[in-house]
CSV table of C-alpha atoms in Angstrom, one decimal:
chain,number,residue,atom,x,y,z
I,3,MET,CA,-18.3,2.7,-15.6
I,4,LYS,CA,-19.9,0.1,-13.4
I,5,TYR,CA,-22.7,0.4,-10.8
I,6,PHE,CA,-22.9,-1.4,-7.5
I,7,TYR,CA,-26.1,-1.2,-5.5
I,8,LYS,CA,-26.6,-1.4,-1.8
I,9,LYS,CA,-28.1,-4.6,-0.5
I,10,LYS,CA,-31.3,-4.3,1.5
I,11,ASN,CA,-30.7,-4.1,5.2
I,12,SER,CA,-27.0,-4.4,4.7
I,13,ASP,CA,-23.9,-2.3,4.3
I,14,PHE,CA,-22.7,-4.4,1.4
I,15,TYR,CA,-22.9,-3.5,-2.3
I,16,GLU,CA,-23.2,-5.8,-5.3
I,17,SER,CA,-23.6,-5.5,-9.0
I,18,ARG,CA,-26.9,-6.3,-10.7
I,19,LEU,CA,-27.0,-9.2,-13.2
I,20,VAL,CA,-29.1,-7.2,-15.7
I,21,ASP,CA,-26.3,-4.6,-15.9
I,22,SER,CA,-23.8,-7.2,-17.3
I,23,PRO,CA,-23.5,-7.4,-21.1
I,24,VAL,CA,-22.4,-11.1,-20.6
I,25,PHE,CA,-25.9,-11.8,-19.1
I,26,TRP,CA,-27.7,-10.3,-22.2
I,27,TRP,CA,-25.3,-12.0,-24.6
I,28,ILE,CA,-26.0,-15.4,-23.1
I,29,THR,CA,-29.7,-14.7,-22.9
I,30,THR,CA,-30.0,-13.7,-26.6
I,31,LEU,CA,-27.8,-16.7,-27.5
I,32,VAL,CA,-30.1,-19.1,-25.7
I,33,ILE,CA,-33.3,-17.6,-27.1
I,34,THR,CA,-31.8,-17.7,-30.7
I,35,CYS,CA,-30.8,-21.4,-30.3
I,36,VAL,CA,-34.1,-22.4,-28.8
I,37,GLY,CA,-36.0,-20.6,-31.6
I,38,VAL,CA,-33.9,-22.2,-34.3
I,39,TYR,CA,-34.4,-25.6,-32.7
I,40,ALA,CA,-38.2,-24.9,-32.6
I,41,PHE,CA,-38.2,-24.1,-36.4
I,42,VAL,CA,-36.3,-27.3,-37.1
I,43,LYS,CA,-38.9,-29.3,-35.2
I,44,GLY,CA,-41.7,-27.7,-37.1
I,45,TYR,CA,-43.0,-25.2,-34.6
I,46,SER,CA,-43.5,-21.9,-36.4
I,47,SER,CA,-45.5,-18.7,-35.8
I,48,ASN,CA,-45.1,-15.0,-36.5
I,49,PHE,CA,-44.4,-14.3,-32.8
I,50,LEU,CA,-41.6,-16.9,-32.6
I,51,LYS,CA,-40.2,-15.7,-35.9
I,52,ASN,CA,-40.1,-12.1,-34.8
I,53,LEU,CA,-38.6,-13.2,-31.4
I,54,VAL,CA,-35.8,-15.1,-33.0
I,55,MET,CA,-35.0,-12.3,-35.4
I,56,ALA,CA,-34.9,-9.8,-32.7
I,57,SER,CA,-32.8,-12.0,-30.5
I,58,ALA,CA,-30.4,-12.8,-33.3
I,59,LEU,CA,-30.0,-9.1,-34.1
I,60,SER,CA,-29.4,-8.3,-30.5
I,61,LEU,CA,-26.9,-11.1,-30.2
I,62,ALA,CA,-25.0,-9.8,-33.3
I,63,GLY,CA,-25.1,-6.2,-31.9
I,64,ILE,CA,-23.8,-7.2,-28.5
I,65,SER,CA,-21.1,-9.4,-30.1
I,66,PHE,CA,-20.0,-6.6,-32.4
I,67,TRP,CA,-19.9,-4.0,-29.6
I,68,GLN,CA,-17.9,-6.3,-27.3
I,69,ALA,CA,-15.5,-7.1,-30.1
I,70,TYR,CA,-15.1,-3.3,-30.7
I,71,GLN,CA,-14.4,-2.7,-27.0
I,72,VAL,CA,-11.8,-5.5,-26.9
I,73,LYS,CA,-10.1,-4.2,-30.1
I,74,LYS,CA,-10.1,-0.6,-28.8
I,75,TYR,CA,-8.9,-1.2,-25.2
I,76,LEU,CA,-6.9,-4.4,-25.4
I,77,GLY,CA,-5.9,-4.5,-29.0
I,78,SER,CA,-5.8,-8.3,-29.7
I,79,PHE,CA,-7.6,-11.6,-29.1
I,80,LYS,CA,-4.5,-12.8,-27.1
I,81,ARG,CA,-4.8,-10.0,-24.7
I,82,PHE,CA,-8.6,-10.6,-24.4
I,83,CYS,CA,-7.8,-14.3,-23.4
I,84,SER,CA,-5.3,-12.9,-20.8
I,85,TYR,CA,-8.1,-10.6,-19.5
I,86,LEU,CA,-10.4,-13.6,-19.1
I,87,VAL,CA,-7.8,-15.7,-17.4
I,88,ASN,CA,-7.0,-12.9,-14.9
I,89,PHE,CA,-10.6,-11.8,-14.4
I,90,ASP,CA,-10.4,-12.7,-10.7
I,91,LEU,CA,-7.9,-9.9,-10.4
I,92,VAL,CA,-10.4,-7.5,-11.9
I,93,GLN,CA,-13.0,-8.6,-9.3
I,94,ARG,CA,-10.4,-8.2,-6.5
I,95,LEU,CA,-9.7,-4.7,-7.6
I,96,ASP,CA,-13.4,-3.9,-7.8
I,97,THR,CA,-13.8,-5.1,-4.2
I,98,ALA,CA,-10.8,-3.1,-3.1
I,99,LEU,CA,-12.1,0.0,-4.8
I,100,LEU,CA,-15.5,-0.5,-3.3
I,101,ASN,CA,-14.1,-0.9,0.2
I,102,ALA,CA,-12.0,2.2,-0.2
I,103,ARG,CA,-14.9,4.3,-1.4
I,104,SER,CA,-17.3,3.0,1.3
I,105,LYS,CA,-14.9,3.2,4.2
I,106,GLY,CA,-15.3,6.4,6.1
I,107,ALA,CA,-18.2,7.7,4.0
I,108,MET,CA,-20.3,10.3,5.7
I,109,ARG,CA,-23.5,8.6,4.7
I,110,ALA,CA,-24.5,5.3,3.0
I,111,GLU,CA,-25.4,5.7,-0.7
I,112,THR,CA,-27.9,3.6,-2.5
I,113,TYR,CA,-25.3,2.8,-5.1
I,114,ARG,CA,-21.6,3.3,-5.9
I,115,VAL,CA,-20.0,4.0,-9.3
I,116,LEU,CA,-16.7,2.2,-10.1
I,117,PRO,CA,-14.5,2.7,-13.1
I,118,LYS,CA,-14.2,0.1,-15.9
I,119,ILE,CA,-11.0,-1.9,-15.6
I,120,TRP,CA,-9.1,-3.6,-18.5
I,121,LEU,CA,-6.0,-5.6,-17.9
I,122,TYR,CA,-3.8,-8.2,-19.6
I,123,TYR,CA,-0.5,-10.0,-18.8
I,124,GLU,CA,2.4,-9.5,-21.2
I,125,ASN,CA,6.2,-9.7,-20.9
I,126,ASN,CA,6.1,-10.7,-17.2
I,127,ALA,CA,4.0,-7.6,-16.3
I,128,PHE,CA,0.4,-6.7,-15.8
I,129,HIS,CA,-0.8,-3.8,-17.9
I,130,LEU,CA,-3.9,-2.1,-16.5
I,131,LYS,CA,-6.3,0.6,-17.8
I,132,ILE,CA,-8.6,2.1,-15.3
I,133,GLU,CA,-11.3,4.5,-16.4
I,134,LYS,CA,-10.9,8.1,-15.2
I,135,LEU,CA,-14.4,8.9,-13.9
I,136,PRO,CA,-15.8,12.5,-13.9
I,137,GLY,CA,-14.5,14.3,-10.8
I,138,SER,CA,-11.3,12.3,-10.7
I,139,TYR,CA,-8.1,14.2,-10.0
I,140,SER,CA,-4.4,13.5,-10.9
I,141,GLU,CA,-3.9,12.6,-7.2
I,142,ASP,CA,-6.1,9.6,-7.7
I,143,LEU,CA,-3.2,8.1,-9.8
I,144,ASP,CA,-1.2,7.6,-6.6
I,145,HIS,CA,-4.1,6.2,-4.6
I,146,LEU,CA,-4.9,3.7,-7.4
I,147,GLY,CA,-1.3,2.7,-7.6
I,148,GLU,CA,-1.1,1.9,-3.9
I,149,LEU,CA,-4.4,-0.1,-4.2
I,150,ILE,CA,-3.1,-2.1,-7.2
I,151,SER,CA,0.3,-2.8,-5.4
I,152,SER,CA,-1.5,-4.1,-2.3
I,153,THR,CA,-3.9,-6.2,-4.4
I,154,LEU,CA,-1.1,-7.8,-6.4
I,155,GLY,CA,1.1,-8.6,-3.4
I,156,ASP,CA,4.8,-9.0,-3.1
I,157,ARG,CA,5.5,-10.7,-6.4
I,158,TYR,CA,4.8,-7.6,-8.5
I,159,PHE,CA,6.1,-4.1,-8.4
I,160,LEU,CA,4.5,-0.9,-9.8
I,161,THR,CA,7.0,0.3,-12.4
I,162,SER,CA,4.9,2.8,-14.4
I,163,LYS,CA,1.8,5.0,-13.8
I,164,GLN,CA,0.5,7.8,-16.0
I,165,ILE,CA,-2.6,9.4,-17.4
I,166,SER,CA,-3.5,8.7,-21.1
I,167,ARG,CA,-3.1,11.5,-23.6
I,168,ASP,CA,-6.9,12.0,-23.8
I,169,GLU,CA,-7.0,12.1,-20.0
I,170,SER,CA,-9.7,9.4,-20.0
I,171,TRP,CA,-7.7,6.5,-18.5
I,172,PHE,CA,-5.2,5.8,-15.7
I,173,LEU,CA,-2.5,3.5,-17.1
I,174,PHE,CA,-0.4,1.2,-14.9
I,175,VAL,CA,2.3,-1.4,-15.4
I,176,CYS,CA,3.2,-3.9,-12.6
I,177,SER,CA,6.3,-5.9,-13.4
I,178,LYS,CA,7.1,-9.3,-11.9
I,179,LEU,CA,9.9,-9.5,-9.4
I,180,GLU,CA,12.6,-12.0,-10.3
I,181,LYS,CA,13.0,-12.8,-6.6
I,182,ASN,CA,11.1,-12.3,-3.4
I,183,LEU,CA,12.4,-9.2,-1.6
I,184,GLN,CA,10.4,-9.8,1.6
I,185,TRP,CA,12.6,-9.8,4.7
I,186,THR,CA,12.8,-13.3,6.0
I,187,PRO,CA,15.4,-14.4,8.5
I,188,SER,CA,16.8,-17.8,7.6
I,189,SER,CA,19.0,-18.6,10.6
I,190,ARG,CA,20.1,-17.4,14.0
I,191,ASN,CA,23.3,-16.1,12.4
I,192,PHE,CA,21.2,-13.6,10.4
I,193,ARG,CA,21.8,-10.9,13.1
I,194,LEU,CA,25.1,-9.1,12.7
I,195,GLU,CA,27.5,-8.6,15.6
I,196,ASP,CA,27.7,-4.8,15.3
I,197,PRO,CA,24.6,-3.3,17.0
I,198,TYR,CA,24.8,-0.4,14.5
I,199,HIS,CA,24.3,-2.8,11.6
I,200,VAL,CA,20.9,-4.2,10.8
I,201,ARG,CA,20.3,-6.7,8.0
I,202,LEU,CA,17.0,-6.6,6.2
I,203,MET,CA,17.8,-9.0,3.4
I,204,ALA,CA,20.7,-11.3,2.6
I,205,ASP,CA,22.3,-8.6,0.4
I,206,PHE,CA,21.0,-5.5,2.1
I,207,THR,CA,22.4,-4.1,5.3
I,208,LEU,CA,21.7,-0.8,7.0
I,209,GLU,CA,24.7,0.9,8.7
I,210,PHE,CA,23.3,3.4,11.1
I,211,GLU,CA,26.6,5.0,12.1
I,212,LYS,CA,26.5,6.5,8.6
I,213,LEU,CA,22.8,6.9,8.2
I,214,PRO,CA,21.4,7.1,11.7
I,215,HIS,CA,17.8,7.8,11.1
I,216,LEU,CA,15.2,5.9,9.0
I,217,ALA,CA,11.8,7.0,7.7
I,218,VAL,CA,9.5,4.2,6.3
I,219,PHE,CA,6.9,5.7,3.9
I,220,GLY,CA,3.9,3.8,2.6
I,221,ALA,CA,0.2,3.4,2.4
I,222,THR,CA,-1.8,1.5,5.0
I,223,GLY,CA,-1.1,-2.2,4.8
I,224,SER,CA,2.3,-1.7,3.0
I,225,ARG,CA,4.2,-3.3,6.0
I,226,LYS,CA,5.8,-0.3,7.6
I,227,THR,CA,5.3,-1.7,11.1
I,228,THR,CA,6.6,-5.0,9.9
I,229,THR,CA,9.8,-3.3,8.8
I,230,LEU,CA,10.2,-1.7,12.2
I,231,ILE,CA,9.6,-5.1,13.9
I,232,ALA,CA,12.3,-6.6,11.6
I,233,ILE,CA,14.8,-4.1,12.9
I,234,LEU,CA,13.6,-4.4,16.5
I,235,LEU,CA,14.0,-8.2,16.6
I,236,GLN,CA,17.7,-7.7,15.9
I,237,GLU,CA,18.3,-4.9,18.4
I,238,LEU,CA,16.4,-6.4,21.5
I,239,GLY,CA,18.8,-7.5,24.1
I,240,ARG,CA,21.8,-5.5,22.9
I,241,SER,CA,20.4,-1.9,22.7
I,242,GLU,CA,18.0,0.3,24.5
I,243,CYS,CA,14.7,0.6,22.6
I,244,TYR,CA,12.1,3.2,23.2
I,245,PHE,CA,8.7,3.5,21.6
I,246,LEU,CA,6.3,6.3,20.6
I,247,ASP,CA,3.4,3.9,19.9
I,248,GLY,CA,0.7,5.7,17.9
I,249,LYS,CA,-1.2,2.5,17.1
I,250,SER,CA,-0.4,0.4,20.3
I,251,GLU,CA,1.3,-2.2,18.0
I,252,PHE,CA,4.2,-2.7,20.4
I,253,SER,CA,2.1,-3.0,23.6
I,254,ALA,CA,2.7,-6.8,23.7
I,255,LEU,CA,6.3,-6.1,24.5
I,256,LYS,CA,5.3,-4.7,27.9
I,257,SER,CA,5.1,-8.3,29.1
I,258,PHE,CA,8.9,-8.4,29.3
I,259,MET,CA,10.0,-4.7,29.0
I,260,SER,CA,9.5,-1.9,31.5
I,261,ASP,CA,6.8,0.7,30.9
I,262,LYS,CA,9.4,3.4,30.9
I,263,TYR,CA,10.3,2.5,27.4
I,264,PHE,CA,6.8,3.1,26.0
I,265,ALA,CA,4.8,6.3,25.5
I,266,GLU,CA,1.2,6.5,24.3
I,267,SER,CA,-0.5,9.4,26.0
I,268,GLU,CA,0.5,13.0,25.5
I,269,ASP,CA,2.2,13.4,28.9
I,270,GLU,CA,4.1,10.1,28.4
I,271,ILE,CA,5.2,11.2,24.9
I,272,LEU,CA,6.6,14.6,25.9
I,273,ALA,CA,8.2,13.1,29.0
I,274,LEU,CA,9.9,10.4,27.0
I,275,MET,CA,11.3,12.9,24.4
I,276,ASN,CA,12.7,15.1,27.2
I,277,HIS,CA,14.2,12.0,28.9
I,278,LEU,CA,16.0,11.1,25.6
I,279,LEU,CA,17.3,14.6,25.3
I,280,LYS,CA,18.7,14.4,28.8
I,281,ILE,CA,20.5,11.2,27.9
I,282,MET,CA,21.8,12.9,24.8
I,283,ASN,CA,23.4,15.7,26.9
I,284,GLU,CA,25.1,13.0,29.1
I,285,ARG,CA,26.6,11.4,26.0
I,286,LYS,CA,27.8,14.7,24.8
I,287,LYS,CA,29.9,15.0,28.0
I,288,ILE,CA,31.3,11.5,27.4
I,289,LEU,CA,32.2,12.3,23.9
I,290,ALA,CA,33.9,15.5,24.9
I,291,GLU,CA,36.1,13.6,27.4
I,292,GLU,CA,37.1,11.1,24.8
I,293,VAL,CA,38.0,13.8,22.3
I,294,LYS,CA,40.3,15.3,25.0
I,295,LYS,CA,41.9,11.9,25.7
I,296,ARG,CA,42.4,10.9,22.1
I,297,GLY,CA,43.1,14.3,20.7
I,298,LYS,CA,40.9,13.6,17.8
I,299,MET,CA,37.9,15.6,16.6
I,300,GLY,CA,34.7,14.2,15.1
I,301,LEU,CA,34.3,11.1,17.2
I,302,THR,CA,31.0,9.4,17.4
I,303,ALA,CA,29.3,7.1,19.9
I,304,HIS,CA,30.1,4.2,17.5
I,305,ASP,CA,33.8,5.1,17.5
I,306,ILE,CA,34.1,5.0,21.3
I,307,GLY,CA,32.0,1.8,21.7
I,308,LEU,CA,28.8,3.3,23.2
I,309,PRO,CA,25.8,1.1,22.4
I,310,PRO,CA,23.0,2.6,20.2
I,311,VAL,CA,19.7,3.7,21.6
I,312,PHE,CA,16.7,3.4,19.3
I,313,LEU,CA,13.5,5.4,19.2
I,314,PHE,CA,10.7,3.6,17.3
I,315,VAL,CA,7.9,5.9,16.1
I,316,ASP,CA,5.0,4.0,14.7
I,317,GLU,CA,2.7,6.3,12.7
I,318,TYR,CA,4.0,9.7,13.5
I,319,ALA,CA,0.6,11.2,12.5
I,320,SER,CA,-1.2,9.0,15.0
I,321,VAL,CA,1.3,10.1,17.7
I,322,LYS,CA,0.7,13.8,16.9
I,323,ALA,CA,-3.0,13.2,17.0
I,324,ARG,CA,-2.7,12.3,20.6
I,325,CYS,CA,-1.0,15.5,21.5
I,326,SER,CA,-2.7,18.9,22.0
I,327,LYS,CA,0.8,20.4,22.0
I,328,SER,CA,1.8,19.1,18.6
I,329,LYS,CA,4.2,22.0,18.0
I,330,GLU,CA,6.1,21.1,21.1
I,331,LEU,CA,6.4,17.5,19.9
I,332,ASP,CA,7.6,18.7,16.5
I,333,ARG,CA,10.2,20.9,18.2
I,334,LEU,CA,11.5,18.0,20.4
I,335,MET,CA,11.5,15.6,17.4
I,336,LEU,CA,13.4,18.1,15.2
I,337,GLN,CA,16.0,18.7,18.0
I,338,ALA,CA,16.4,14.9,18.3
I,339,LEU,CA,16.8,14.3,14.6
I,340,MET,CA,19.4,17.1,14.3
I,341,GLN,CA,21.5,16.2,17.4
I,342,PHE,CA,21.2,12.5,17.7
I,343,ARG,CA,23.4,11.6,14.8
I,344,SER,CA,26.8,11.4,16.4
I,345,LEU,CA,25.5,10.3,19.8
I,346,GLY,CA,24.4,6.8,18.9
I,347,ARG,CA,20.7,7.7,19.0
I,348,CYS,CA,18.7,6.4,16.1
I,349,VAL,CA,15.1,7.4,15.2
I,350,TYR,CA,13.0,4.9,13.1
I,351,ALA,CA,9.7,6.4,12.0
I,352,SER,CA,6.8,5.1,9.9
I,353,LEU,CA,4.5,7.5,8.0
I,354,SER,CA,1.4,6.9,6.0
I,355,VAL,CA,1.8,9.1,2.9
I,356,THR,CA,1.3,8.9,-0.9
I,357,PHE,CA,4.1,8.6,-3.4
I,358,ASN,CA,4.0,12.3,-4.1
I,359,HIS,CA,4.7,13.1,-0.5
I,360,CYS,CA,7.6,10.6,-0.5
I,361,PHE,CA,9.2,12.5,-3.4
I,362,LYS,CA,8.7,15.8,-1.6
I,363,TYR,CA,10.4,14.5,1.6
I,364,ALA,CA,13.2,13.0,-0.5
I,365,ASP,CA,13.8,16.3,-2.3
I,366,ALA,CA,13.9,18.1,1.0
């Protein structure tokens, strides 16, 4: 484990030089070399002799201990070289961990304890070992995984995470992506003609007449809102778009869209949901008439040419936090999700949850 101490008159933490084994290894090496040089030049005394012997023994002890650590946790000199080459990544992870533990803390501590991190790059993947500190729980595996993913960026994907057999280390593998999967429009023709079809990548299209609702899960900073904006850019001008804006991310759109499409306060949120349910009832009547005309059951808004209506919910937890009547909001949202499917009403929601929660929602 590593200790970071709070700087005087500041909210920042930093490690002490004297806590670094590299500092003592260099110090003992310099003392030994200077002492040997003094002996060669004819300067000798019992004090200098004892100092050089103590320094040489300390240098040997530190070197042996570091070699043992490398052999135990990395396994080979090649991996140790990879660790040194990618040491900047270790420092970035330390900074991210320090920020995560300091943010929202009830009180400022004089020091913070961070886990030891070992890593190496092999077979187009980063292999990481992060020390499991006392008091850590299995849930921390998800939190660390999200932190590692955000630190490595878009070029690497977390493919494995587990706890070691002795339950002393968190183990992660982040593989390199063969291509950049970030959504990037390349031309004006990127947008499809069918308003029910949204293209996120060149080879990935969402067909909302088949899967009308979309939930985007991820940690803070994982580009949930960016995904919603990617969809929004393709739907503006050809569909009605409404917003439950928990973070006020879409407020800039008010410069060219009416306020009736946005809801931020509790009254506005409940009023907008009720308004959408009223429109839904009107569409039910239109569908019923078309069923009578065509003599065909199971028609949808897409089948009869009704344009889609989109509801963008950015951070549903933030939206609920603004409502004292959260149960009423849940009731309206559940009603919308269950009845919007055939009526051309699509709900896009982003939620900040861990990987475990994602699996629970998927199982449900």
